[in-house]
Amino acid sequence: MCGIVGFVGKRGASPVLIEGLSKLEYRGYDSAGVAILDGDKLNVTKCKGRLANLEEKLKESPLVGSVGIGHTRWATHGEPSDLNSHPHTNEDGTISVVHNGIIENYIHIREWLISKGYKFVSETDTEVIPHLVDYYYNGDLIDAVMKAAAKMEGSYAIGVVCSKEPDKVVAVRKDSPLIVGLGKGENFIASDIPAILNHTRDIYLLNDNEFVVLTEQGVKLLTAEGDEIKRDIYHVTWNADAAEKGGFEHFMIKEIHEQPKAIKDTMTSRIMPGKPVTLDDITITKEQIANIDKIYIVACGTAYHAGVVGKYAIEKLARIPVEVDIASEFRYRDPIINERTLMIVVSQSGETADTLAALREAKAHGARVIAVTNVVGSSVSREADDILYTWAGPEIAVASTKAYVTQLIAMYIIALFFAENKNSVNSEEIEKIKAAMLELPEKAEEVLKHKEVLQKFASKTYMHKDMFFLGRGLDYAVAMEGSLKVKEISYIHSEAYAGGELKHGPIALIEKGTVVIALATQLGLFDKMVSNVKEVKTRGANVLGIAYEGHTEIEKTVDAALYIPRTHDILAPVISVIPLQLASYYMAVQKGCDVDKPRNLAKSVTVE
Ligand code: F6R
């Protein structure tokens, strides 16, 4: 989704804004722009397409000035075009605005402003903001932005500059991410930390409906009533390098290789042999756990797929019924929620609009909420009752990989924590699972060595139009994730099916040469899965089978086999997803796709 950067300081704003926006490219965008104050002159440059187009324009006609705002736009209202790009300005060009989110009542505001004589040039919802600020402006920018915000419904992170107050940037957030960076003699706003990490590690995390006035001298945080807010500084401990490619061709392949470490970091100090699961940010008591009669795991996309594994793990170990829901459906289906319900929301970014809305829905009905998220201080982490951070480090590639495996680890941790509190599994079994978990980083490292098989597979299949992923039990959950990876980065239509479901329809699509990836890790289901593979082989499919080392009998049925190290069956998804990530990566590379920034996708989906 859109990215925002704002800067006030002594040096030229243009390179700071461009560098910041380049660090937000991962969020997805289709146009970019900056507005920079040169004394009391406000200059705007913006255009459709990549940031490189904007840089080219700025090279031809540089913008001077040390106060400015920048934006990468992911089109929602109005096609990607120069005109619809941000920043948007008022009619006399004295006020400029960048915005992430959706102003839901913009049609009403637009008509009202038109009735007052305002003229619009773009199709965007955002354009109402500079006109609204203009309408309320009476020599005090923050006052005008507050009045404008009071009129707006929807979600927004907004940065505003005004040539009549050329020393400042004013900002506000509601349901859209925005942070403040605190430098020496210079200050920043940004949609995400990597945008400012080369300049400062000290930040303020903003809450909804908080306003910011950024000047060279300092930062003022204000409530909507104008009262000053005291906020603790959050010091970022991770390194800017963590958000760089570090010698890899793409962020995605770098992040795939970071998985062994991410898995380890997520378990550190939580999973220890012979000790109960230790969770710092979870305060739910034994009695409260005993009282839960239903769990909803709610998430979107890849995080939803982690939730499907979570359902298996929690039901098997903690014996509590779990329903997994797609967040955008959950909020509209009138689910049964009460004080005995627990919701687990899973979100890498912690800012996904639908997931956040589901969380609020659950809380409004009295449920307790645990947030599993990767981003410290994100909206879901602040609104949930308990937090389990996945320590994956910044995930820049749009396609989620390391965040997913750490979400799986989080699911196992929660399942074990509940099982220990409920005594639902004997301690030997719990210890067995913990020991197997601690071996996962090494095993993930091992799988990363099997790249050649997958490169070969990718080079034979990347031109195919369709693909199938099959699995049973937990393998089916992983199949769904593999299928999503192939769709989003390789642009190959793909379907994931539970092996037993094939005969009920989809087998009609299998013909000579159809590519099938069949997962057969789950021991109790191995023979059944082999039968399903035979069904597609008989109809001419070209099958890559994935099984545990030693299960060479699969070779009799498939065209190529890839073996993964043996682990506890319940943990297999952490290992078996890695070949699927690699296969989709190599197919995307072979096809020449933009691996890290796939078309039409955004990293953080902050609108509904
Ligand atoms: C796919 C992917 C998306 C996200 C989904 C939820 O690779 O990354 O499907 O998983 O948009 O995002 P978060 O986890 O940030 O809520």
Coordinates of C-alpha atoms and ligand atoms in Angstrom, one line a residue:
M1 CA 0.0 0.0 0.0
C2 CA 1.0 3.6 -0.2
G3 CA 4.2 4.8 1.5
I4 CA 4.7 8.2 3.1
V5 CA 7.9 10.0 4.1
G6 CA 8.2 13.5 5.5
F7 CA 11.3 15.5 6.4
V8 CA 12.2 18.7 8.2
G9 CA 15.9 19.6 8.6
K10 CA 18.8 21.7 7.2
R11 CA 19.8 19.5 4.3
G12 CA 18.1 19.1 1.0
A13 CA 14.8 17.2 1.5
S14 CA 14.7 15.7 -2.0
P15 CA 17.3 13.0 -1.6
V16 CA 16.1 12.1 1.9
L17 CA 12.5 11.7 0.6
I18 CA 13.6 9.6 -2.4
E19 CA 15.8 7.4 -0.3
G20 CA 13.0 6.9 2.2
L21 CA 10.5 6.1 -0.5
S22 CA 12.9 3.6 -2.0
K23 CA 12.9 1.8 1.3
L24 CA 9.1 1.6 1.2
E25 CA 9.0 0.3 -2.4
Y26 CA 8.3 -3.2 -1.0
R27 CA 4.9 -2.0 0.1
G28 CA 3.8 -1.9 -3.6
Y29 CA 3.0 1.2 -5.6
D30 CA 2.3 2.5 -9.1
S31 CA 3.2 6.2 -8.9
A32 CA 5.3 8.5 -6.8
G33 CA 5.8 12.1 -5.9
V34 CA 7.2 14.8 -3.6
A35 CA 6.3 18.2 -2.4
I36 CA 9.1 20.4 -1.2
L37 CA 9.0 23.9 0.4
D38 CA 11.6 26.3 -1.0
G39 CA 11.0 29.2 1.5
D40 CA 7.5 30.2 0.9
K41 CA 7.3 28.4 -2.5
L42 CA 5.8 25.0 -2.6
N43 CA 6.9 22.8 -5.5
V44 CA 5.4 19.4 -6.5
T45 CA 6.9 16.8 -8.8
K46 CA 5.0 13.5 -9.3
C47 CA 4.5 10.9 -12.0
K48 CA 3.1 7.5 -12.8
G49 CA 5.4 4.5 -12.6
R50 CA 8.5 3.6 -10.7
L51 CA 10.5 5.8 -8.4
A52 CA 13.2 5.8 -11.0
N53 CA 10.8 7.9 -13.2
L54 CA 10.4 10.4 -10.4
E55 CA 14.2 10.5 -9.9
E56 CA 14.7 11.2 -13.6
K57 CA 12.2 14.1 -13.4
L58 CA 14.0 15.5 -10.3
K59 CA 17.3 15.2 -12.1
E60 CA 16.0 17.3 -14.9
S61 CA 14.4 19.9 -12.6
P62 CA 15.7 19.6 -9.1
L63 CA 13.6 20.7 -6.2
V64 CA 15.4 22.9 -3.6
G65 CA 14.4 23.1 0.0
S66 CA 14.8 21.3 3.3
V67 CA 11.1 20.6 4.3
G68 CA 9.0 18.2 2.3
I69 CA 6.7 15.2 2.0
G70 CA 7.0 12.2 -0.4
H71 CA 4.6 9.4 -1.4
T72 CA 4.4 6.1 -3.3
R73 CA 0.8 5.5 -4.3
W74 CA -0.9 2.2 -4.7
A75 CA -4.0 3.1 -6.7
T76 CA -7.4 2.6 -5.1
H77 CA -9.6 5.5 -6.3
G78 CA -8.6 6.4 -9.9
E79 CA -6.2 4.7 -12.2
P80 CA -2.4 5.1 -11.8
S81 CA -1.7 8.4 -13.6
D82 CA 0.4 11.5 -13.2
L83 CA -2.7 13.4 -12.1
N84 CA -3.9 10.9 -9.5
S85 CA -0.4 10.6 -8.0
H86 CA 0.3 12.3 -4.6
P87 CA 1.0 14.9 -3.3
H88 CA -2.3 16.6 -4.0
T89 CA -2.6 20.3 -3.6
N90 CA -5.2 23.0 -3.0
E91 CA -6.1 25.3 -5.8
D92 CA -3.6 28.0 -5.2
G93 CA -0.8 25.5 -4.6
T94 CA -0.1 26.6 -1.0
I95 CA -1.1 23.3 0.7
S96 CA 0.1 19.8 -0.3
V97 CA -1.0 16.5 1.1
V98 CA 0.2 12.8 1.0
H99 CA -2.2 10.2 2.2
N100 CA -2.3 6.4 2.8
G101 CA -5.7 4.9 3.4
I102 CA -9.2 5.6 2.2
I103 CA -11.5 8.6 3.0
E104 CA -14.8 6.7 3.0
N105 CA -17.0 9.8 2.9
Y106 CA -15.0 11.6 0.2
I107 CA -17.9 11.8 -2.2
H108 CA -20.0 13.7 0.4
I109 CA -17.0 16.0 1.3
R110 CA -16.2 16.6 -2.4
E111 CA -19.8 17.6 -3.2
W112 CA -19.9 19.9 -0.1
L113 CA -16.6 21.5 -1.2
I114 CA -17.8 21.9 -4.8
S115 CA -20.8 23.7 -3.4
K116 CA -18.4 26.1 -1.7
G117 CA -16.7 26.7 -5.1
Y118 CA -13.7 24.3 -4.9
K119 CA -12.5 22.6 -8.1
F120 CA -11.1 19.1 -8.4
V121 CA -8.7 17.8 -10.9
S122 CA -8.1 14.1 -10.0
E123 CA -10.3 11.1 -9.4
T124 CA -8.8 10.4 -6.0
D125 CA -10.5 10.4 -2.5
T126 CA -7.3 12.1 -1.2
E127 CA -7.8 15.3 -3.1
V128 CA -10.6 16.4 -0.7
I129 CA -7.9 16.7 2.0
P130 CA -5.9 19.7 0.7
H131 CA -9.1 21.5 -0.1
L132 CA -10.6 20.7 3.3
V133 CA -7.4 22.0 5.0
D134 CA -7.6 25.1 2.8
Y135 CA -11.2 25.6 3.8
Y136 CA -10.3 25.6 7.5
Y137 CA -7.0 27.3 7.2
N138 CA -6.9 30.5 9.2
G139 CA -3.2 31.0 9.8
D140 CA -2.7 27.8 11.9
L141 CA -1.9 24.6 9.9
I142 CA -2.3 22.2 12.8
D143 CA -5.7 23.7 13.7
A144 CA -6.8 23.3 10.1
V145 CA -5.6 19.7 9.8
M146 CA -7.4 18.9 13.0
K147 CA -10.7 20.4 11.8
A148 CA -10.3 18.6 8.4
A149 CA -9.6 15.3 10.2
A150 CA -12.8 15.7 12.3
K151 CA -14.7 15.7 9.0
M152 CA -13.1 12.6 7.5
E153 CA -14.3 9.1 7.9
G154 CA -12.2 6.1 7.0
S155 CA -8.5 5.3 7.4
Y156 CA -5.7 7.6 7.0
A157 CA -2.1 8.5 7.6
I158 CA -1.6 12.0 6.3
G159 CA 1.4 14.3 5.9
V160 CA 0.7 18.0 5.1
V161 CA 2.9 21.0 4.2
C162 CA 1.9 24.6 3.7
S163 CA 3.9 27.4 2.1
K164 CA 2.5 29.9 4.7
E165 CA 4.2 27.9 7.4
P166 CA 7.3 26.7 5.6
D167 CA 9.1 25.4 8.7
K168 CA 6.9 22.4 9.4
V169 CA 5.3 19.2 8.4
V170 CA 2.0 18.3 10.1
A171 CA 0.7 14.7 10.2
V172 CA -2.0 12.5 11.7
R173 CA -2.9 8.8 11.7
K174 CA -6.0 6.8 12.0
D175 CA -6.0 3.1 11.2
S176 CA -3.0 3.5 8.9
P177 CA 0.6 3.1 10.0
L178 CA 2.7 6.2 10.6
I179 CA 5.8 6.6 12.8
V180 CA 7.9 9.6 13.7
G181 CA 11.7 9.6 13.5
L182 CA 13.7 11.8 15.9
G183 CA 17.0 13.1 14.5
K184 CA 19.5 15.7 15.6
G185 CA 18.2 19.0 14.2
E186 CA 16.0 17.1 11.8
N187 CA 12.9 15.0 12.1
F188 CA 10.9 12.6 10.0
I189 CA 7.6 10.9 9.5
A190 CA 7.3 7.6 7.6
S191 CA 5.0 4.7 7.0
D192 CA 7.6 2.2 8.2
I193 CA 10.9 2.2 10.1
P194 CA 13.3 1.2 7.2
A195 CA 12.4 4.5 5.5
I196 CA 14.3 6.5 8.2
L197 CA 16.7 4.0 9.6
N198 CA 19.7 5.4 7.9
H199 CA 19.1 8.7 9.8
T200 CA 17.8 7.7 13.2
R201 CA 16.9 4.8 15.4
D202 CA 14.8 6.8 17.8
I203 CA 11.2 6.8 17.0
Y204 CA 7.7 7.6 18.4
L205 CA 5.0 5.1 17.6
L206 CA 1.8 7.0 17.0
N207 CA -1.7 5.9 18.1
D208 CA -4.9 6.5 16.2
N209 CA -6.1 10.1 16.2
E210 CA -2.8 11.5 17.2
F211 CA -1.4 14.6 15.5
V212 CA 2.2 15.5 14.9
V213 CA 3.9 18.8 14.3
L214 CA 7.4 18.3 13.0
T215 CA 9.9 21.1 12.9
E216 CA 13.7 21.3 12.8
Q217 CA 13.7 22.1 16.5
G218 CA 11.5 19.2 17.6
V219 CA 8.4 17.1 17.5
K220 CA 5.1 17.8 19.2
L221 CA 2.5 15.1 19.6
L222 CA -1.1 16.2 20.2
T223 CA -4.5 14.7 20.9
A224 CA -7.4 15.7 18.7
E225 CA -8.3 18.1 21.5
G226 CA -4.9 19.8 21.1
D227 CA -3.4 18.5 24.4
E228 CA 0.2 17.7 24.3
I229 CA 1.1 13.9 24.6
K230 CA 4.2 12.6 26.3
R231 CA 5.5 9.5 24.6
D232 CA 8.4 7.2 25.3
I233 CA 11.0 6.9 22.7
Y234 CA 11.2 3.5 21.0
H235 CA 14.8 2.6 20.1
V236 CA 15.1 0.4 17.1
T237 CA 17.7 -2.3 17.7
W238 CA 17.8 -4.1 14.4
N239 CA 20.2 -3.0 11.8
A240 CA 19.6 -1.1 8.5
D241 CA 21.4 -4.0 6.8
A242 CA 18.5 -6.3 7.8
A243 CA 16.4 -4.3 5.3
E244 CA 19.1 -4.5 2.5
K245 CA 19.7 -7.3 0.0
G246 CA 23.1 -8.3 1.4
G247 CA 24.5 -9.8 -1.8
F248 CA 21.4 -11.7 -2.8
E249 CA 19.7 -11.0 -6.1
H250 CA 16.3 -10.4 -4.5
F251 CA 14.9 -9.8 -1.0
M252 CA 12.7 -12.9 -1.4
I253 CA 15.7 -15.3 -1.8
K254 CA 17.6 -13.5 1.0
E255 CA 14.5 -13.9 3.3
I256 CA 14.2 -17.6 2.4
H257 CA 17.8 -18.0 3.5
E258 CA 17.1 -16.1 6.7
Q259 CA 14.5 -18.7 7.8
P260 CA 16.8 -20.9 9.9
K261 CA 17.8 -17.8 12.0
A262 CA 14.2 -16.5 12.1
I263 CA 12.9 -19.8 13.4
K264 CA 15.6 -19.9 16.1
D265 CA 14.9 -16.3 17.1
T266 CA 11.2 -16.9 17.5
M267 CA 11.8 -19.8 19.8
T268 CA 14.6 -18.2 21.8
S269 CA 13.8 -18.0 25.6
R270 CA 10.3 -19.4 24.9
I271 CA 11.1 -23.0 24.1
M272 CA 13.6 -24.6 26.4
P273 CA 14.0 -28.3 27.1
G274 CA 12.5 -29.4 30.4
K275 CA 11.0 -26.0 31.1
P276 CA 7.5 -24.8 30.6
V277 CA 6.9 -22.5 27.6
T278 CA 7.7 -19.0 28.7
L279 CA 5.8 -16.1 27.1
D280 CA 6.6 -12.5 28.2
D281 CA 3.8 -10.6 26.6
I282 CA 1.1 -13.1 27.3
T283 CA -0.7 -12.7 30.6
I284 CA -3.6 -15.0 30.1
T285 CA -3.9 -17.2 33.2
K286 CA -4.4 -21.0 33.6
E287 CA -8.0 -20.3 34.7
Q288 CA -8.7 -18.1 31.7
I289 CA -7.3 -20.8 29.4
A290 CA -9.5 -23.4 31.1
N291 CA -12.5 -21.2 30.4
I292 CA -12.0 -20.9 26.7
D293 CA -14.6 -22.9 24.8
K294 CA -13.7 -21.8 21.3
I295 CA -10.8 -20.2 19.4
Y296 CA -10.9 -18.2 16.2
I297 CA -7.7 -17.8 14.3
V298 CA -8.3 -14.8 12.0
A299 CA -5.9 -13.6 9.3
C300 CA -5.4 -13.0 5.6
G301 CA -3.3 -14.6 2.8
T302 CA -0.2 -16.3 4.0
A303 CA -0.9 -15.5 7.6
Y304 CA -4.3 -17.3 7.2
H305 CA -2.4 -20.4 5.9
A306 CA -0.3 -20.3 9.1
G307 CA -3.6 -20.2 11.0
V308 CA -4.7 -23.4 9.3
V309 CA -1.6 -25.1 10.7
G310 CA -2.4 -23.5 14.0
K311 CA -5.8 -25.1 14.1
Y312 CA -4.3 -28.5 13.6
A313 CA -1.7 -27.9 16.3
I314 CA -4.0 -26.4 18.9
E315 CA -6.8 -28.9 18.4
K316 CA -4.3 -31.8 18.6
L317 CA -2.4 -30.6 21.6
A318 CA -4.7 -28.4 23.6
R319 CA -8.0 -30.1 22.6
I320 CA -9.8 -26.8 22.2
P321 CA -12.1 -26.4 19.1
V322 CA -10.5 -23.9 16.6
E323 CA -12.1 -22.2 13.6
V324 CA -9.8 -20.5 11.1
D325 CA -11.3 -17.5 9.4
I326 CA -10.3 -15.2 6.5
A327 CA -10.4 -11.8 8.2
S328 CA -12.4 -10.0 5.4
E329 CA -15.1 -12.7 5.8
F330 CA -15.1 -12.9 9.6
R331 CA -16.2 -9.4 10.2
Y332 CA -19.3 -9.7 8.1
R333 CA -20.6 -13.1 9.0
D334 CA -21.9 -12.4 12.5
P335 CA -19.7 -15.0 14.2
I336 CA -20.7 -16.3 17.6
I337 CA -18.3 -14.6 20.1
N338 CA -18.5 -14.2 23.8
E339 CA -16.3 -13.9 26.9
R340 CA -15.3 -17.6 26.5
T341 CA -14.0 -17.0 23.0
L342 CA -10.4 -16.4 22.3
M343 CA -9.2 -14.8 19.1
I344 CA -5.7 -15.2 17.7
V345 CA -5.0 -12.7 15.0
V346 CA -2.0 -13.4 12.8
S347 CA -0.4 -10.6 10.9
Q348 CA 3.1 -10.0 9.8
S349 CA 2.6 -6.3 9.4
G350 CA 0.1 -5.9 12.2
E351 CA -1.6 -3.3 10.1
T352 CA -3.9 -5.3 7.8
A353 CA -7.2 -3.5 7.7
D354 CA -9.4 -6.6 7.7
T355 CA -7.5 -8.3 10.4
L356 CA -7.6 -5.2 12.6
A357 CA -11.3 -4.9 12.0
A358 CA -11.9 -8.6 13.0
L359 CA -9.8 -8.0 16.2
R360 CA -12.0 -5.0 17.1
E361 CA -15.2 -7.0 16.3
A362 CA -14.0 -9.8 18.7
K363 CA -13.1 -7.3 21.4
A364 CA -16.4 -5.5 21.1
H365 CA -18.1 -8.9 21.9
G366 CA -16.0 -9.5 24.9
A367 CA -13.4 -12.0 23.5
R368 CA -9.8 -12.0 24.5
V369 CA -7.3 -11.4 21.7
I370 CA -3.8 -12.7 21.2
A371 CA -1.9 -11.0 18.4
V372 CA 0.8 -12.9 16.6
T373 CA 2.7 -10.2 14.7
N374 CA 6.2 -9.4 13.4
V375 CA 6.0 -5.6 13.9
V376 CA 6.6 -4.1 17.3
G377 CA 4.2 -1.4 18.1
S378 CA 1.9 -2.2 15.1
S379 CA -1.8 -1.6 15.5
V380 CA -2.7 -5.2 16.2
S381 CA 0.0 -5.4 18.9
R382 CA -1.4 -2.3 20.6
E383 CA -5.0 -3.3 20.5
A384 CA -4.7 -7.0 21.5
D385 CA -4.7 -8.2 25.1
D386 CA -1.6 -10.4 24.6
I387 CA 1.2 -10.3 22.1
L388 CA 3.4 -13.0 20.6
Y389 CA 6.1 -11.3 18.5
T390 CA 7.5 -13.4 15.6
W391 CA 11.1 -12.3 15.5
A392 CA 11.5 -12.7 11.8
G393 CA 13.2 -9.3 11.3
P394 CA 12.0 -6.9 8.6
E395 CA 10.4 -8.7 5.7
I396 CA 10.7 -6.6 2.5
A397 CA 9.7 -8.9 -0.3
V398 CA 6.0 -8.7 -0.9
A399 CA 5.7 -12.5 -0.9
S400 CA 5.9 -13.6 2.7
T401 CA 8.4 -16.4 3.5
K402 CA 10.3 -16.0 6.7
A403 CA 7.3 -14.3 8.4
Y404 CA 5.2 -17.4 7.5
V405 CA 7.6 -19.9 9.1
T406 CA 7.9 -17.8 12.2
Q407 CA 4.1 -17.6 12.4
L408 CA 4.1 -21.4 12.3
I409 CA 6.5 -21.5 15.2
A410 CA 4.2 -19.0 17.1
M411 CA 1.3 -21.4 16.5
Y412 CA 3.2 -24.3 18.0
I413 CA 4.3 -22.2 20.9
I414 CA 0.7 -21.2 21.6
A415 CA -0.5 -24.8 21.2
L416 CA 2.2 -26.1 23.6
F417 CA 1.5 -23.3 26.1
F418 CA -2.2 -24.2 26.2
A419 CA -1.4 -27.9 26.3
E420 CA 0.9 -27.4 29.3
N421 CA -1.7 -25.3 31.1
K422 CA -4.5 -27.7 30.4
N423 CA -2.5 -30.9 30.9
S424 CA -4.0 -32.1 27.7
V425 CA -0.9 -33.9 26.5
N426 CA 1.6 -35.9 28.6
S427 CA 4.9 -34.3 29.3
E428 CA 7.0 -36.8 27.3
E429 CA 5.2 -35.9 24.2
I430 CA 5.5 -32.2 24.9
E431 CA 9.3 -32.6 25.5
K432 CA 9.5 -34.6 22.2
I433 CA 7.9 -31.7 20.3
K434 CA 10.1 -29.1 22.0
A435 CA 13.3 -31.1 21.2
A436 CA 12.1 -31.5 17.6
M437 CA 11.4 -27.7 17.4
L438 CA 14.9 -26.9 18.6
E439 CA 16.3 -29.0 15.7
L440 CA 14.2 -27.1 13.1
P441 CA 16.8 -24.3 12.3
E442 CA 19.4 -26.9 11.4
K443 CA 16.9 -28.9 9.3
A444 CA 15.7 -25.8 7.5
E445 CA 19.4 -25.1 6.7
E446 CA 19.6 -28.6 5.3
V447 CA 16.6 -28.1 2.9
L448 CA 18.2 -24.9 1.5
K449 CA 21.0 -27.1 0.1
H450 CA 18.6 -28.9 -2.3
K451 CA 18.3 -25.9 -4.6
E452 CA 19.4 -27.7 -7.8
V453 CA 16.4 -30.1 -7.9
L454 CA 14.1 -27.1 -7.6
Q455 CA 16.0 -25.0 -10.1
K456 CA 15.7 -27.9 -12.6
F457 CA 12.0 -28.4 -11.8
A458 CA 11.4 -24.6 -12.3
S459 CA 13.2 -24.5 -15.6
K460 CA 11.0 -27.3 -16.9
T461 CA 7.7 -25.9 -15.6
Y462 CA 7.9 -22.1 -15.5
M463 CA 6.1 -21.7 -18.9
H464 CA 3.1 -23.7 -17.7
K465 CA -0.2 -21.9 -17.3
D466 CA -1.6 -24.1 -14.5
M467 CA -0.3 -26.1 -11.6
F468 CA -1.7 -28.2 -8.8
F469 CA -0.5 -28.6 -5.2
L470 CA -1.8 -31.7 -3.3
G471 CA -1.5 -32.8 0.3
R472 CA -3.4 -34.3 3.1
G473 CA -3.7 -33.1 6.7
L474 CA -0.9 -30.6 7.4
D475 CA 0.5 -31.1 4.0
Y476 CA -2.7 -29.7 2.6
A477 CA -2.2 -26.5 4.7
V478 CA 1.3 -26.2 3.2
A479 CA 0.0 -26.9 -0.3
M480 CA -2.3 -23.8 0.0
E481 CA 0.7 -21.7 0.9
G482 CA 2.8 -23.1 -1.9
S483 CA 0.0 -22.5 -4.4
L484 CA -0.3 -18.9 -3.2
K485 CA 3.4 -18.3 -3.7
V486 CA 3.3 -19.6 -7.2
K487 CA 0.3 -17.4 -8.1
E488 CA 1.6 -14.2 -6.6
I489 CA 5.2 -14.1 -7.8
S490 CA 5.3 -16.5 -10.9
Y491 CA 1.8 -15.5 -12.2
I492 CA 1.0 -19.1 -12.8
H493 CA -2.6 -20.2 -12.1
S494 CA -2.4 -22.7 -9.4
E495 CA -4.8 -24.7 -7.1
A496 CA -4.2 -26.4 -3.9
Y497 CA -6.3 -29.5 -3.1
A498 CA -6.7 -31.9 -0.2
G499 CA -5.7 -35.2 -1.8
G500 CA -9.0 -36.9 -1.0
E501 CA -10.9 -34.1 -2.6
L502 CA -9.5 -34.6 -6.1
K503 CA -12.0 -37.2 -7.2
H504 CA -14.8 -34.8 -6.3
G505 CA -14.2 -32.6 -9.3
P506 CA -10.7 -31.2 -9.9
I507 CA -9.3 -34.5 -11.3
A508 CA -11.2 -33.5 -14.5
L509 CA -8.5 -30.9 -15.1
I510 CA -5.6 -33.4 -15.0
E511 CA -4.3 -34.2 -18.4
K512 CA -1.0 -35.1 -20.0
G513 CA 1.8 -32.9 -18.7
T514 CA -0.2 -31.1 -16.0
V515 CA 2.3 -30.1 -13.3
V516 CA 1.5 -31.4 -9.8
I517 CA 3.5 -30.9 -6.6
A518 CA 2.5 -33.6 -4.1
L519 CA 3.4 -33.3 -0.5
A520 CA 3.6 -36.7 1.3
T521 CA 5.2 -36.0 4.7
Q522 CA 2.5 -37.0 7.1
L523 CA 3.3 -40.6 8.1
G524 CA -0.2 -41.7 8.9
L525 CA -1.4 -40.4 5.5
F526 CA 1.5 -41.4 3.4
D527 CA -0.1 -44.4 1.7
K528 CA -3.3 -42.5 1.0
M529 CA -1.3 -39.7 -0.5
V530 CA 0.6 -42.1 -2.7
S531 CA -2.8 -43.4 -4.0
N532 CA -3.8 -39.8 -4.8
V533 CA -0.5 -39.3 -6.7
K534 CA -1.2 -42.5 -8.7
E535 CA -4.6 -41.1 -9.7
V536 CA -3.0 -38.0 -11.3
K537 CA 0.0 -39.9 -12.7
T538 CA -2.4 -42.3 -14.5
R539 CA -4.0 -39.3 -16.2
G540 CA -0.6 -38.1 -17.4
A541 CA 0.4 -35.5 -14.8
N542 CA 4.1 -34.6 -14.3
V543 CA 4.6 -34.9 -10.5
L544 CA 7.2 -33.6 -8.1
G545 CA 6.9 -35.5 -4.8
I546 CA 8.1 -34.1 -1.5
A547 CA 8.6 -36.7 1.3
Y548 CA 10.8 -37.3 4.3
E549 CA 14.3 -38.7 3.7
G550 CA 14.2 -42.5 3.5
H551 CA 10.8 -42.6 1.9
T552 CA 12.2 -43.5 -1.4
E553 CA 9.2 -45.7 -2.3
I554 CA 7.6 -42.4 -3.5
E555 CA 10.0 -42.5 -6.5
K556 CA 8.0 -45.4 -7.9
T557 CA 5.1 -43.0 -8.4
V558 CA 6.5 -39.6 -9.1
D559 CA 8.6 -38.0 -11.9
A560 CA 11.0 -36.3 -9.5
A561 CA 11.4 -36.6 -5.7
L562 CA 12.7 -34.1 -3.2
Y563 CA 13.5 -35.3 0.3
I564 CA 13.3 -33.2 3.4
P565 CA 14.8 -34.1 6.8
R566 CA 12.6 -36.1 9.1
T567 CA 10.9 -34.2 11.9
H568 CA 7.9 -34.6 14.2
D569 CA 4.9 -34.8 11.9
I570 CA 3.2 -31.8 13.4
L571 CA 6.2 -29.6 12.6
A572 CA 6.7 -30.7 9.0
P573 CA 5.1 -27.5 7.5
V574 CA 8.1 -25.5 8.7
I575 CA 10.4 -27.6 6.6
S576 CA 8.2 -28.7 3.7
V577 CA 7.2 -25.2 2.7
I578 CA 10.8 -24.2 1.9
P579 CA 11.0 -26.2 -1.3
L580 CA 7.7 -24.7 -2.4
Q581 CA 9.1 -21.2 -1.7
L582 CA 12.2 -22.0 -3.7
A583 CA 10.3 -23.5 -6.6
S584 CA 8.1 -20.5 -7.0
Y585 CA 11.1 -18.2 -6.6
Y586 CA 13.0 -19.9 -9.4
M587 CA 9.9 -20.1 -11.7
A588 CA 9.5 -16.3 -11.2
V589 CA 13.1 -15.6 -11.9
Q590 CA 13.0 -17.8 -15.1
K591 CA 9.9 -16.0 -16.3
G592 CA 11.6 -12.6 -15.6
C593 CA 8.9 -11.5 -13.1
D594 CA 9.5 -8.7 -10.7
V595 CA 10.0 -11.1 -7.8
D596 CA 10.1 -8.7 -4.9
K597 CA 7.3 -6.4 -6.1
P598 CA 4.8 -8.6 -8.0
R599 CA 2.2 -6.8 -10.1
N600 CA -0.9 -5.5 -8.3
L601 CA 0.2 -6.5 -4.9
A602 CA 1.1 -4.5 -1.8
K603 CA 3.0 -5.7 1.2
S604 CA 0.8 -4.1 3.8
V605 CA -2.9 -4.1 2.9
T606 CA -4.1 -1.2 5.0
V607 CA -7.4 -0.7 3.2
E608 CA -10.4 -3.0 3.1
Ligands
F6R1 C1 1.5 -13.4 0.6 C2 1.3 -12.3 1.6 C3 0.0 -11.9 1.9 C4 -0.1 -11.5 3.4 C5 -1.4 -10.9 3.8 C6 -1.5 -10.6 5.2 O1 2.8 -13.7 0.4 O2 2.3 -11.8 2.0 O3 -1.0 -12.9 1.6 O4 0.2 -12.7 4.2 O5 -1.6 -9.8 3.0 O6 -0.6 -9.7 5.6 P1 -0.2 -9.5 7.1 O7 0.4 -10.8 7.6 O8 0.7 -8.3 7.2 O9 -1.5 -9.2 7.9

